[in-house]
Tab-separated table of C-alpha atoms in Angstrom:
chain	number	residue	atom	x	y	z
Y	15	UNK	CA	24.902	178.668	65.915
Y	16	UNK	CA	27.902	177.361	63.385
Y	17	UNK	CA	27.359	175.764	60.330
Y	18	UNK	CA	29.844	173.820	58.014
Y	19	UNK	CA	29.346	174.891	54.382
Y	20	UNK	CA	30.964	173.256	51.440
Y	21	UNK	CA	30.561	174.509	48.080
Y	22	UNK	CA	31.625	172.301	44.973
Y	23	UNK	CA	32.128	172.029	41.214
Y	24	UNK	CA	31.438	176.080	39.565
Y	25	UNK	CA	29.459	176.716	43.014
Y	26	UNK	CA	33.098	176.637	44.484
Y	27	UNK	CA	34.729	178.357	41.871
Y	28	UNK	CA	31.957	181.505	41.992
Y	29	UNK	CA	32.389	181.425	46.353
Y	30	UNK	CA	36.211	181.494	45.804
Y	31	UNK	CA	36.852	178.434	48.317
Y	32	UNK	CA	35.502	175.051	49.001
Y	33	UNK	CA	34.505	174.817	52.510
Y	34	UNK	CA	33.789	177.627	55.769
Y	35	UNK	CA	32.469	177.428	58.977
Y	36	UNK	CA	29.778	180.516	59.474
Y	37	UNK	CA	28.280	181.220	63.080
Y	38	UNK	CA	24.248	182.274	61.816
Y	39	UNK	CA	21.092	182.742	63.183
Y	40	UNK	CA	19.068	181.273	59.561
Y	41	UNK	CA	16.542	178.753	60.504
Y	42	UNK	CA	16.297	177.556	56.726
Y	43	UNK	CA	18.565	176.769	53.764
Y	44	UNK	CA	16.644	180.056	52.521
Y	45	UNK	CA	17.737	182.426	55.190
Y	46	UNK	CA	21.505	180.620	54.566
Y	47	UNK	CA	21.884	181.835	50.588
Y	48	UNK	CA	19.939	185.316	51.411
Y	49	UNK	CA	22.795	185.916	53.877
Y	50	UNK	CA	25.306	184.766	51.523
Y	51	UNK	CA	23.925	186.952	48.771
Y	52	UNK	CA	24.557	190.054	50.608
Y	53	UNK	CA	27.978	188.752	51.919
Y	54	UNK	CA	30.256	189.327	48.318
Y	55	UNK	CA	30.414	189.592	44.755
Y	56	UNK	CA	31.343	185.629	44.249
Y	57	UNK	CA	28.583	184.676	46.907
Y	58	UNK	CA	25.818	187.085	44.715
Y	59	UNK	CA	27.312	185.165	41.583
Y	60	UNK	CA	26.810	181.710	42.532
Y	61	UNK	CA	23.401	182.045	44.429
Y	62	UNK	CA	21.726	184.160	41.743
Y	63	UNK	CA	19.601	181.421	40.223
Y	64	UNK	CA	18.760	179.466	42.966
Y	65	UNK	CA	17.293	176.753	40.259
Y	66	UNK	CA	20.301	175.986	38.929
Y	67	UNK	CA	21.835	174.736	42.436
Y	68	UNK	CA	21.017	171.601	44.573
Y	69	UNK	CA	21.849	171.695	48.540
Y	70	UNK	CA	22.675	168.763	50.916
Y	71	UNK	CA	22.206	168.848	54.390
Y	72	UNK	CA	24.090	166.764	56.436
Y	73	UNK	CA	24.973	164.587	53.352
Y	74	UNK	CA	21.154	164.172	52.253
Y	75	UNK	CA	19.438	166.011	49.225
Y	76	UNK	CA	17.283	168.863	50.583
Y	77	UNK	CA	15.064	172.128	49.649
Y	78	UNK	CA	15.171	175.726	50.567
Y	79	UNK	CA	12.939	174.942	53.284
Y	80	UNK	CA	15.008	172.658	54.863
Y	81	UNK	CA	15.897	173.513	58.148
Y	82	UNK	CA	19.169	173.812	59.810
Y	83	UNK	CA	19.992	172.952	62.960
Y	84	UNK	CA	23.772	173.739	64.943
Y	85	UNK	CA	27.135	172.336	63.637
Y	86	UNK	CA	24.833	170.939	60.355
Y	87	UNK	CA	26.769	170.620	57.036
Y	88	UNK	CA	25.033	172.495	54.458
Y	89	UNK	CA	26.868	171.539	50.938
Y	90	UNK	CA	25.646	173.806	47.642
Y	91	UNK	CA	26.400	172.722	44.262
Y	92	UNK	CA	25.175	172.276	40.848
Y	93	UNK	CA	23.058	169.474	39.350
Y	94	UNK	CA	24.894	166.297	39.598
Y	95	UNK	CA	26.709	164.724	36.630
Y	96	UNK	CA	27.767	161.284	37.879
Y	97	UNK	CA	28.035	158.470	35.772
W	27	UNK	CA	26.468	144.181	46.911
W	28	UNK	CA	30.069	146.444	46.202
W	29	UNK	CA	30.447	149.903	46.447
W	30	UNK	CA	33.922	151.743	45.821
W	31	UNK	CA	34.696	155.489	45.042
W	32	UNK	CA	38.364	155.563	44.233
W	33	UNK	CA	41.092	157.953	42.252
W	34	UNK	CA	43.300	155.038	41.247
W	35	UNK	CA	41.970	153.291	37.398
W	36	UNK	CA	40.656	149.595	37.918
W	37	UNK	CA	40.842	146.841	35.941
W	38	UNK	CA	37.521	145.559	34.339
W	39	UNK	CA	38.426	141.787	33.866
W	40	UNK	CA	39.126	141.359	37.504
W	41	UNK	CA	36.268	143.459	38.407
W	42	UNK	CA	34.134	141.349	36.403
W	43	UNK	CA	35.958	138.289	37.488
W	44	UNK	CA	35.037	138.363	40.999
W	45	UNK	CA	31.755	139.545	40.557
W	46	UNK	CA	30.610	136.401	38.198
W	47	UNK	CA	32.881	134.284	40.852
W	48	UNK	CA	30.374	135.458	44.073
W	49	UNK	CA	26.796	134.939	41.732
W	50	UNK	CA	26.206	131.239	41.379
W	51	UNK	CA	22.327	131.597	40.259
W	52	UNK	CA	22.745	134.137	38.116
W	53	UNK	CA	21.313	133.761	34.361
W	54	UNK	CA	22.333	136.691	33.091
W	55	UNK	CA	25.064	139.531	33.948
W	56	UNK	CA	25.001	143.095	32.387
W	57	UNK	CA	28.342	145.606	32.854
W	58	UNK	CA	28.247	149.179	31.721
W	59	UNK	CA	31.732	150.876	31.392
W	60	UNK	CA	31.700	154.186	30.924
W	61	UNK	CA	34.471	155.780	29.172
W	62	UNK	CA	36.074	159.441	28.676
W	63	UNK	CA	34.940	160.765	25.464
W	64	UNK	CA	36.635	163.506	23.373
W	65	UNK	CA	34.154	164.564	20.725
W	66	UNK	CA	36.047	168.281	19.944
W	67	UNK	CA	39.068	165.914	19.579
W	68	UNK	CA	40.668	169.479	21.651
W	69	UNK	CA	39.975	167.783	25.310
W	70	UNK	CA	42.779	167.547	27.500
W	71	UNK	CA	41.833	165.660	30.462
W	72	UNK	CA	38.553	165.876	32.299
W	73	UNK	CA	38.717	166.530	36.171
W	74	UNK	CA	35.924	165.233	38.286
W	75	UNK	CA	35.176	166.081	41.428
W	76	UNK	CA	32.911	164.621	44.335
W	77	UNK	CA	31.509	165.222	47.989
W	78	UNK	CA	33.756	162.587	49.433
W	79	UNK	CA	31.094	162.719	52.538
W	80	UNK	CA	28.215	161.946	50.886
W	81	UNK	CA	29.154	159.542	47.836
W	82	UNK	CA	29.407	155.913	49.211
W	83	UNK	CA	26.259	156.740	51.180
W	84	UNK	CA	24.759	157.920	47.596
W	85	UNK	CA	26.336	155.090	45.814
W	86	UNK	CA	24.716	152.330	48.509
W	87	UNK	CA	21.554	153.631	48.523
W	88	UNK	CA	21.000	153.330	44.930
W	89	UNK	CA	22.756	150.199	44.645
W	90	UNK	CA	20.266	148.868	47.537
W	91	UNK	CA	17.169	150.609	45.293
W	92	UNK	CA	18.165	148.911	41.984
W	93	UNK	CA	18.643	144.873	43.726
W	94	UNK	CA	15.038	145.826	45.748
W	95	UNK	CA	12.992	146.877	42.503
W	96	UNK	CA	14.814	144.591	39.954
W	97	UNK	CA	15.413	140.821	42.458
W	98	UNK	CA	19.217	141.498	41.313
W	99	UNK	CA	21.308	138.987	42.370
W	100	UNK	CA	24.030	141.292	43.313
W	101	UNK	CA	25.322	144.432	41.901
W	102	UNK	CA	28.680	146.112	41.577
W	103	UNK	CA	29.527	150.050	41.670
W	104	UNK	CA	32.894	151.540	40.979
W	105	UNK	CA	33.519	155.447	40.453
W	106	UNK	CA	36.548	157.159	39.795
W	107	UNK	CA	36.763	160.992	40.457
W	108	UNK	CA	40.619	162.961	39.816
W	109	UNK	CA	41.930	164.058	36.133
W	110	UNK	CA	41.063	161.431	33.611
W	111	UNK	CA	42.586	161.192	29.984
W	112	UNK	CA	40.252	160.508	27.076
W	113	UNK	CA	40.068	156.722	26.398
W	114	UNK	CA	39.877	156.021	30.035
W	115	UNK	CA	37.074	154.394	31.889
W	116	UNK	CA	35.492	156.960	34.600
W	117	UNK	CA	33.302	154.265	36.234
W	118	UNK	CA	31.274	150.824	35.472
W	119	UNK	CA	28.224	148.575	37.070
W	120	UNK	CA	27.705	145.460	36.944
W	121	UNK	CA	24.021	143.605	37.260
W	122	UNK	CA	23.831	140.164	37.877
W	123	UNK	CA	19.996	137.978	37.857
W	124	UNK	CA	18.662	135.168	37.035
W	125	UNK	CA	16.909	136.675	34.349
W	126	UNK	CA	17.800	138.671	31.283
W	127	UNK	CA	15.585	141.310	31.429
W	128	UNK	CA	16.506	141.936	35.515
W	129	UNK	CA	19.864	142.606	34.400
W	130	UNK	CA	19.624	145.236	31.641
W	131	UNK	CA	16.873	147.208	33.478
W	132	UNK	CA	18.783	147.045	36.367
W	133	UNK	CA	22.223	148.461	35.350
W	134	UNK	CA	20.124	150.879	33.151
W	135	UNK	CA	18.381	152.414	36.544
W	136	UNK	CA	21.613	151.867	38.308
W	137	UNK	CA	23.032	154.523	35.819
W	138	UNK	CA	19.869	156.458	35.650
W	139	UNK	CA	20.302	157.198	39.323
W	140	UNK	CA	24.052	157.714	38.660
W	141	UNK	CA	23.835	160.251	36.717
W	142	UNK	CA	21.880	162.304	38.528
W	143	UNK	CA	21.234	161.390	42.312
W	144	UNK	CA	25.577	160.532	42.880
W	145	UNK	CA	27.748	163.563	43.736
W	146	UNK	CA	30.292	163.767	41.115
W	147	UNK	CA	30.770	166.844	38.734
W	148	UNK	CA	32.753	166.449	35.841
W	149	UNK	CA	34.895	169.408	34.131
W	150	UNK	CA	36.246	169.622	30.575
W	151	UNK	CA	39.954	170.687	30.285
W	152	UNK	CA	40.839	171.420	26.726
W	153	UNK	CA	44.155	174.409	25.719
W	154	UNK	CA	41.642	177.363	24.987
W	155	UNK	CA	38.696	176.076	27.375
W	156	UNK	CA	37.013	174.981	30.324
W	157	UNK	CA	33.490	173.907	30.756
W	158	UNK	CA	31.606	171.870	33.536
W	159	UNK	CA	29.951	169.099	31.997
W	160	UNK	CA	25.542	170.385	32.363
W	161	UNK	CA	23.186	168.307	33.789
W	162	UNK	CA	20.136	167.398	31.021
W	163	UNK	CA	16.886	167.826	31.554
W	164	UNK	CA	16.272	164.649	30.225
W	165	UNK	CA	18.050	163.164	33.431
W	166	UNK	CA	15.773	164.114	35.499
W	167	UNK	CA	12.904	162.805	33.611
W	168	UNK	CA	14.748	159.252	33.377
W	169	UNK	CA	14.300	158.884	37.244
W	170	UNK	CA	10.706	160.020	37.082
W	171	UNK	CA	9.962	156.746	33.880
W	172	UNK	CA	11.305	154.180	36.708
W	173	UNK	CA	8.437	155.207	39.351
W	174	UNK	CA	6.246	153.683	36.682
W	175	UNK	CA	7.819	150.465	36.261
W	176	UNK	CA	6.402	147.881	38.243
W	177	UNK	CA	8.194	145.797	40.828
W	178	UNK	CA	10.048	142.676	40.003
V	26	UNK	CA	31.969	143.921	13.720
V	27	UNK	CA	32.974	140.252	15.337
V	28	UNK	CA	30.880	137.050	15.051
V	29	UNK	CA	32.098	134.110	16.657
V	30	UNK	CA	30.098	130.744	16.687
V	31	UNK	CA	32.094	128.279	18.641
V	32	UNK	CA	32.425	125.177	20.879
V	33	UNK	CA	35.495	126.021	22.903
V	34	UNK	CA	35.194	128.652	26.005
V	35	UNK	CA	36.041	132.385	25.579
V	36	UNK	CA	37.927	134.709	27.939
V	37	UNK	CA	35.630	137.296	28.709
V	38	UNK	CA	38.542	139.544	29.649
V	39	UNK	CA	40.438	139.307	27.019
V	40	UNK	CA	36.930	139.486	24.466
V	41	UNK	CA	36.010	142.853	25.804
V	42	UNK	CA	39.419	144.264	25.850
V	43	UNK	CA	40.121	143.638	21.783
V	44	UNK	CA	36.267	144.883	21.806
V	45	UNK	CA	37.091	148.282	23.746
V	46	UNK	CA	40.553	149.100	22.060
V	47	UNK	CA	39.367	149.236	18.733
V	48	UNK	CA	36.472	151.378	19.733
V	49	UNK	CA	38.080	154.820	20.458
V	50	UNK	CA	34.878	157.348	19.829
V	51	UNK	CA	32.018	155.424	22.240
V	52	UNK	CA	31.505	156.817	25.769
V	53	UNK	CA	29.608	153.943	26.674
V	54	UNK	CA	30.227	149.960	26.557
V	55	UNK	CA	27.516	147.731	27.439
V	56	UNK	CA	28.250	143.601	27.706
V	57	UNK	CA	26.034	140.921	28.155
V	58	UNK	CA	26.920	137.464	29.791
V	59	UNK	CA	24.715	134.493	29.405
V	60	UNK	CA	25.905	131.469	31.992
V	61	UNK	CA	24.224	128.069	32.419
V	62	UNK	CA	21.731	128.297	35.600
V	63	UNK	CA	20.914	125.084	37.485
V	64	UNK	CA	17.612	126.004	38.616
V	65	UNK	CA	16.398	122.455	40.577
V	66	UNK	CA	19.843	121.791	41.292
V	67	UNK	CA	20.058	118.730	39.327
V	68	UNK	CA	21.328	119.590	36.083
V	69	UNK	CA	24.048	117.667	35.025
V	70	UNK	CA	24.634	119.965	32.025
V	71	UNK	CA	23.050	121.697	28.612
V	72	UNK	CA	23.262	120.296	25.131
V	73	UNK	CA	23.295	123.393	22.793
V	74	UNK	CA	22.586	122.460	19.392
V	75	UNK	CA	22.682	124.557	16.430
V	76	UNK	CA	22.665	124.678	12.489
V	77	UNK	CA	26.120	125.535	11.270
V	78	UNK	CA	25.117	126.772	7.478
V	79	UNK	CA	22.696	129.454	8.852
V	80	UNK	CA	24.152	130.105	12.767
V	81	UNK	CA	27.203	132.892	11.351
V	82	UNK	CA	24.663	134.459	8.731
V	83	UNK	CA	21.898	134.771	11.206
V	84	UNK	CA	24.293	136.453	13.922
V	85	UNK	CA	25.662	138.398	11.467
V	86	UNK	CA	22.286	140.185	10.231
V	87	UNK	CA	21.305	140.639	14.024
V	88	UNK	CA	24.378	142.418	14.226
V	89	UNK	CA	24.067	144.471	11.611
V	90	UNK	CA	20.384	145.540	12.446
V	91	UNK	CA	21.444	146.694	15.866
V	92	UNK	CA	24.389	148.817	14.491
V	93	UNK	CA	22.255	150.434	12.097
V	94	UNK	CA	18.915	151.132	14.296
V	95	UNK	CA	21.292	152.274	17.489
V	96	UNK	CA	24.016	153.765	15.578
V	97	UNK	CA	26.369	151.970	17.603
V	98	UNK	CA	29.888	152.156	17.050
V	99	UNK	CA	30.482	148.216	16.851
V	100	UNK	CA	29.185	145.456	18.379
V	101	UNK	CA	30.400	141.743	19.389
V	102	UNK	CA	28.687	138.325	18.956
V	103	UNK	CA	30.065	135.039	21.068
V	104	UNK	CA	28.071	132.192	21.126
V	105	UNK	CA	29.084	128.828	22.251
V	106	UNK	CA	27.218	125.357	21.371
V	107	UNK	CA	27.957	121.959	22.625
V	108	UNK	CA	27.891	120.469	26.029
V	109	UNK	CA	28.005	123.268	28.823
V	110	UNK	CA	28.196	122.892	32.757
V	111	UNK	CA	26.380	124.738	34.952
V	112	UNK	CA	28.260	128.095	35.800
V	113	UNK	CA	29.465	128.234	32.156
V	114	UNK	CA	29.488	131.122	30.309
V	115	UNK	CA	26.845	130.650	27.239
V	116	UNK	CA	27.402	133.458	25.242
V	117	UNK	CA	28.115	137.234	25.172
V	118	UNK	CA	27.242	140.345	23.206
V	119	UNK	CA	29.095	143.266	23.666
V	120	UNK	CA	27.966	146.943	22.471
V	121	UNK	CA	29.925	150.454	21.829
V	122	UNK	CA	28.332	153.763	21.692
V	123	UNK	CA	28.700	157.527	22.141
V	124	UNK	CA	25.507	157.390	24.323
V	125	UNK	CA	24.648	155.260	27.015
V	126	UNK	CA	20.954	154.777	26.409
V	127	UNK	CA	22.037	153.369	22.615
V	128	UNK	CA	24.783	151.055	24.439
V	129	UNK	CA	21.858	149.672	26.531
V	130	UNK	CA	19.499	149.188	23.740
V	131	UNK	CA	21.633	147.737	21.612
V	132	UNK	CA	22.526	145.077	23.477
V	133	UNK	CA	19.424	144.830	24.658
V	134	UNK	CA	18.129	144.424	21.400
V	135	UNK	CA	21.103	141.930	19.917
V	136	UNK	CA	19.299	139.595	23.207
V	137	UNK	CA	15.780	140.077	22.199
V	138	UNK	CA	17.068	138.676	18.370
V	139	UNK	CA	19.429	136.012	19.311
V	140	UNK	CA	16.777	134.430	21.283
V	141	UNK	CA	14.345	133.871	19.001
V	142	UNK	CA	16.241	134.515	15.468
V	143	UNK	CA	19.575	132.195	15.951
V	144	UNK	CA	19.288	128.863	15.219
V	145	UNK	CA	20.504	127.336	18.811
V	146	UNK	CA	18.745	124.779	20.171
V	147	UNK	CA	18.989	123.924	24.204
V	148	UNK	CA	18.523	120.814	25.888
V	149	UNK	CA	19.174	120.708	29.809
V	150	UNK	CA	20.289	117.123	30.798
V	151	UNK	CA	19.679	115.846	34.427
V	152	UNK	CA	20.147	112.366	35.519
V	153	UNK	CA	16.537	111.611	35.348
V	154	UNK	CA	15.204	113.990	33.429
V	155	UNK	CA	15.741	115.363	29.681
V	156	UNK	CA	14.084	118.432	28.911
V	157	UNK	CA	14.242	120.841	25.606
V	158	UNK	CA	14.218	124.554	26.755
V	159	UNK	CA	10.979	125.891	25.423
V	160	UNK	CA	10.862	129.402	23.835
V	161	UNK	CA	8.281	131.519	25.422
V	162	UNK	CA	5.619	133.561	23.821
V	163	UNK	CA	6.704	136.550	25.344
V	164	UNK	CA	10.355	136.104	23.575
V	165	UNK	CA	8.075	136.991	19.882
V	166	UNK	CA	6.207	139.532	21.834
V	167	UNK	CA	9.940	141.151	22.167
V	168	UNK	CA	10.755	141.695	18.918
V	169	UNK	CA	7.852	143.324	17.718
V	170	UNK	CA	8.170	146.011	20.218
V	171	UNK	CA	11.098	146.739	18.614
V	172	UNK	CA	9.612	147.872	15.615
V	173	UNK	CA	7.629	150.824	17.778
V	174	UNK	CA	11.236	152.032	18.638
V	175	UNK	CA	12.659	154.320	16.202
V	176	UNK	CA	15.964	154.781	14.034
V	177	UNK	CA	18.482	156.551	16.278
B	9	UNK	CA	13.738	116.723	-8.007
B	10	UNK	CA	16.059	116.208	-5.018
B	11	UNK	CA	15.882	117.890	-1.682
B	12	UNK	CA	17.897	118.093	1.171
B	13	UNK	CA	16.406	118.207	4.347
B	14	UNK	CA	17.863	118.608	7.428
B	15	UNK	CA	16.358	118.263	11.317
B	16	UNK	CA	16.940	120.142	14.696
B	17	UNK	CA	16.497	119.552	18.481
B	18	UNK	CA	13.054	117.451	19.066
B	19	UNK	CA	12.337	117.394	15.629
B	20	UNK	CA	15.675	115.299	14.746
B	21	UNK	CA	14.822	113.193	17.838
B	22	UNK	CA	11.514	112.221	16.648
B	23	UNK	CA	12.049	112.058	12.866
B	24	UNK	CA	15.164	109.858	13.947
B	25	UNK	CA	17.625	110.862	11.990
B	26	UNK	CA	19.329	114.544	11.209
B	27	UNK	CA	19.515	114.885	7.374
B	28	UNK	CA	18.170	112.933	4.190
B	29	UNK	CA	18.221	113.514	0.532
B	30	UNK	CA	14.551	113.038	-0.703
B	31	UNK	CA	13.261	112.665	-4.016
B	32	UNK	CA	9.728	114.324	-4.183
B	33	UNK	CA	7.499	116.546	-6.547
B	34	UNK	CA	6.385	118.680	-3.665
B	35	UNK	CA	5.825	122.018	-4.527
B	36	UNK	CA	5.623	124.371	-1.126
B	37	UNK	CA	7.665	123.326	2.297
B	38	UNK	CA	3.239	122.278	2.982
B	39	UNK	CA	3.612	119.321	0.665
B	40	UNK	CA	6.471	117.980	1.437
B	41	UNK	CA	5.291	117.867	5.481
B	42	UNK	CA	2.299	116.232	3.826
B	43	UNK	CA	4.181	113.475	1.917
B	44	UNK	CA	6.745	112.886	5.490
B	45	UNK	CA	3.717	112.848	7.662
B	46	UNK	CA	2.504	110.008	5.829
B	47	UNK	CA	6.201	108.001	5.938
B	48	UNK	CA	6.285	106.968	9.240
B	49	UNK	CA	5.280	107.494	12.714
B	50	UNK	CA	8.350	109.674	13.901
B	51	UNK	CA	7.755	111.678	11.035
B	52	UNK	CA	3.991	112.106	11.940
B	53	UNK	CA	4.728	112.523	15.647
B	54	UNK	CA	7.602	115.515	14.655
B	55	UNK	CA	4.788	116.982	12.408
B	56	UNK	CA	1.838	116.166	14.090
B	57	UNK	CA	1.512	120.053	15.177
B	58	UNK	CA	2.728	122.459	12.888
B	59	UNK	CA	2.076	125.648	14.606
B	60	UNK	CA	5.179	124.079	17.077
B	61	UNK	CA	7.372	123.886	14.137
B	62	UNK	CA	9.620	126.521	11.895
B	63	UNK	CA	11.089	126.046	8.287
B	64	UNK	CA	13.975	127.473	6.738
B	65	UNK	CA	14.622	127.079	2.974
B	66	UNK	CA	18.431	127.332	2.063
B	67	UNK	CA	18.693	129.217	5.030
B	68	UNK	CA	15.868	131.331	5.359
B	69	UNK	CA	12.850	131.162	7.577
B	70	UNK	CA	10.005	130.152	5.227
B	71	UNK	CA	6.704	129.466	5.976
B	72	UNK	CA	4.062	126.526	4.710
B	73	UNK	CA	3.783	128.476	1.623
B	74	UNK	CA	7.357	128.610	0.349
B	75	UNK	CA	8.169	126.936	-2.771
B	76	UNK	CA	10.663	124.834	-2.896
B	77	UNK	CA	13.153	124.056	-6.127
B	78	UNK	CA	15.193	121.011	-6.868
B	79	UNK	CA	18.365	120.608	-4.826
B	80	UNK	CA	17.462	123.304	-1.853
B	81	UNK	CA	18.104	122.448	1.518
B	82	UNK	CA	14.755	121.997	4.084
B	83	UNK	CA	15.037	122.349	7.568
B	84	UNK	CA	12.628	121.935	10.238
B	85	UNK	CA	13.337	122.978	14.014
B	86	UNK	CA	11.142	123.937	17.046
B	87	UNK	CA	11.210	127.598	18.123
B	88	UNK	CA	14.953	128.831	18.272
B	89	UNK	CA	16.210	129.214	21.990
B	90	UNK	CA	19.296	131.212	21.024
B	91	UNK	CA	21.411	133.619	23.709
């Protein structure tokens, strides 16, 4: 399936781009940043502590758990700082 | 209820204006403004950024949340995101109630929520250095005080 | 620091504009707006009465309480007396901080005070009906729970 | 000695009047309430309950208990309703 990732604040900066399209088999948010992990150097830098990073999918806060379903958006970023 | 996300600055008075002009039983009316700061007195500009997607939706939802718990009146939103200067105002709410007490606590959990539950990220742009503005762990234990306030 | 005891309407706008230029350090500004509510819908209007030798000096040591327990970076007093129409803007306090939570408290505080520690008087005037605004138990209550807060 | 005493809100209304110049020997704000209650029956209406009632001498808050000295300025008021 594809899935529409957008990456923000130093997330973005450590990925090297803001937004992809990647065609994936993982089920979970999980099995989304293990694959990235393994993709590059700026991928292994941004997901390395997983606690420091919130996810949205399709525009609502989720977990690592959360699953993913075909043509979701799947946004990574740090804590927010709104305000 | 008014939400806006917007680059362009906005102008407080009429902001404030035409919110007092739309709450005729309203008591009391609370506005927070919150302002660049430069406390290395090195900052440049800040640059913040947001998930243009998901922030009305964000900014709605916790408008909706603080005129539920709190009987607001109304309430007013307005976030800027792009390269601010120090000295100017990022973003301000506005509470309106019948009672005093409504309004503070309710522009106080409207920027509770703000803070941390609204997709912006803010970045510091000074000559020698850049920093992303952290998250406190404090934050997060502001939004966890309001689950034990009672109803209005 | 402003005081301002007066008869005459104030400009919001224009109040919290002087109030915001002069303070360049504070990250957060928090205002307050009391306006005349017509509960039952028959208020013809509100007497405020007040006692001018001890009304300035009374504002004046509220004020200076809340800039020393909050650390704020100034803080603005407006309060009106005399005969005031429903919709009309009572009064305002206006607070400047580097931190939003001392903003909030401030002027939270400043309310708490000027309730029960200025010498105004209110009367609400209806056709048939004259009625002094009673203070409420709860307003004393207030203040000492400001004493568990500390210094900032 | 000579006081001046001034009156506020329901307490004005009742007394009937908003400021006099009194000549007394009272020595705390309790004796002079206990030489007006005895004037007339506005005054003893306005004082009939104390615990409704607040003093300020020369611009203080006082209390039953506050002495008073010649020329000093007495004023009685309900519970301020400031802000």
């Amino acid at each position: 399936m594809k899935l529409n990732i957008l990456y923000f604040a130093w997330v973005r900066e450590r990925v090297g781009h803001s937004r992809e399209t990647v065609e994936t088999d993982a089920a979970t948010v999980a099995d989304l940043v293990v694959e990235l992990l393994q993709r590059d150097e700026g991928c292994a830098a941004a997901f390395a502590d997983m606690s420091a990073i919130c996810v949205a999918v399709d525009q609502e806060l989720g977990e690592l758990t959360t699953h993913l379903k075909d043509s979701c958006e799947v946004a990574f970023f740090p804590p927010m700082t709104g305000g | 209820m008014v939400t806006r996300v917007q680059e362009a600055a906005f102008d407080f008075s009429v902001e404030v204006n035409n919110f007092q002009a739309k709450v005729k039983s309203a008591g009391a009316l609370v506005t927070f403004t919150g302002i660049v700061r430069d406390d290395s007195g090195g900052l440049d500009y800040m640059h913040i950024e947001h998930y243009p997607a998901m922030t009305e939706a964000a900014l709605q939802k916790i408008e909706t949340q603080a005129i539920n718990k709190f009987g607001l009146e109304d309430a007013l939103v307005i976030h800027r995101y792009g390269i601010l200067t120090p000295g100017e105002t990022i973003m301000m709410v506005a509470t309106a109630a019948r009672h005093r007490k409504d309004a503070f606590a309710g522009a106080d959990y409207l920027m509770d929520y703000l803070k941390s539950r609204a997709p912006f990220w803010k970045k510091e742009v000074s000559k020698d250095h850049t920093e992303w503005v952290q998250a406190k762990s404090t934050d997060e234990a502001a939004l966890a005080a309001w689950s034990r306030v009672p109803k209005a």
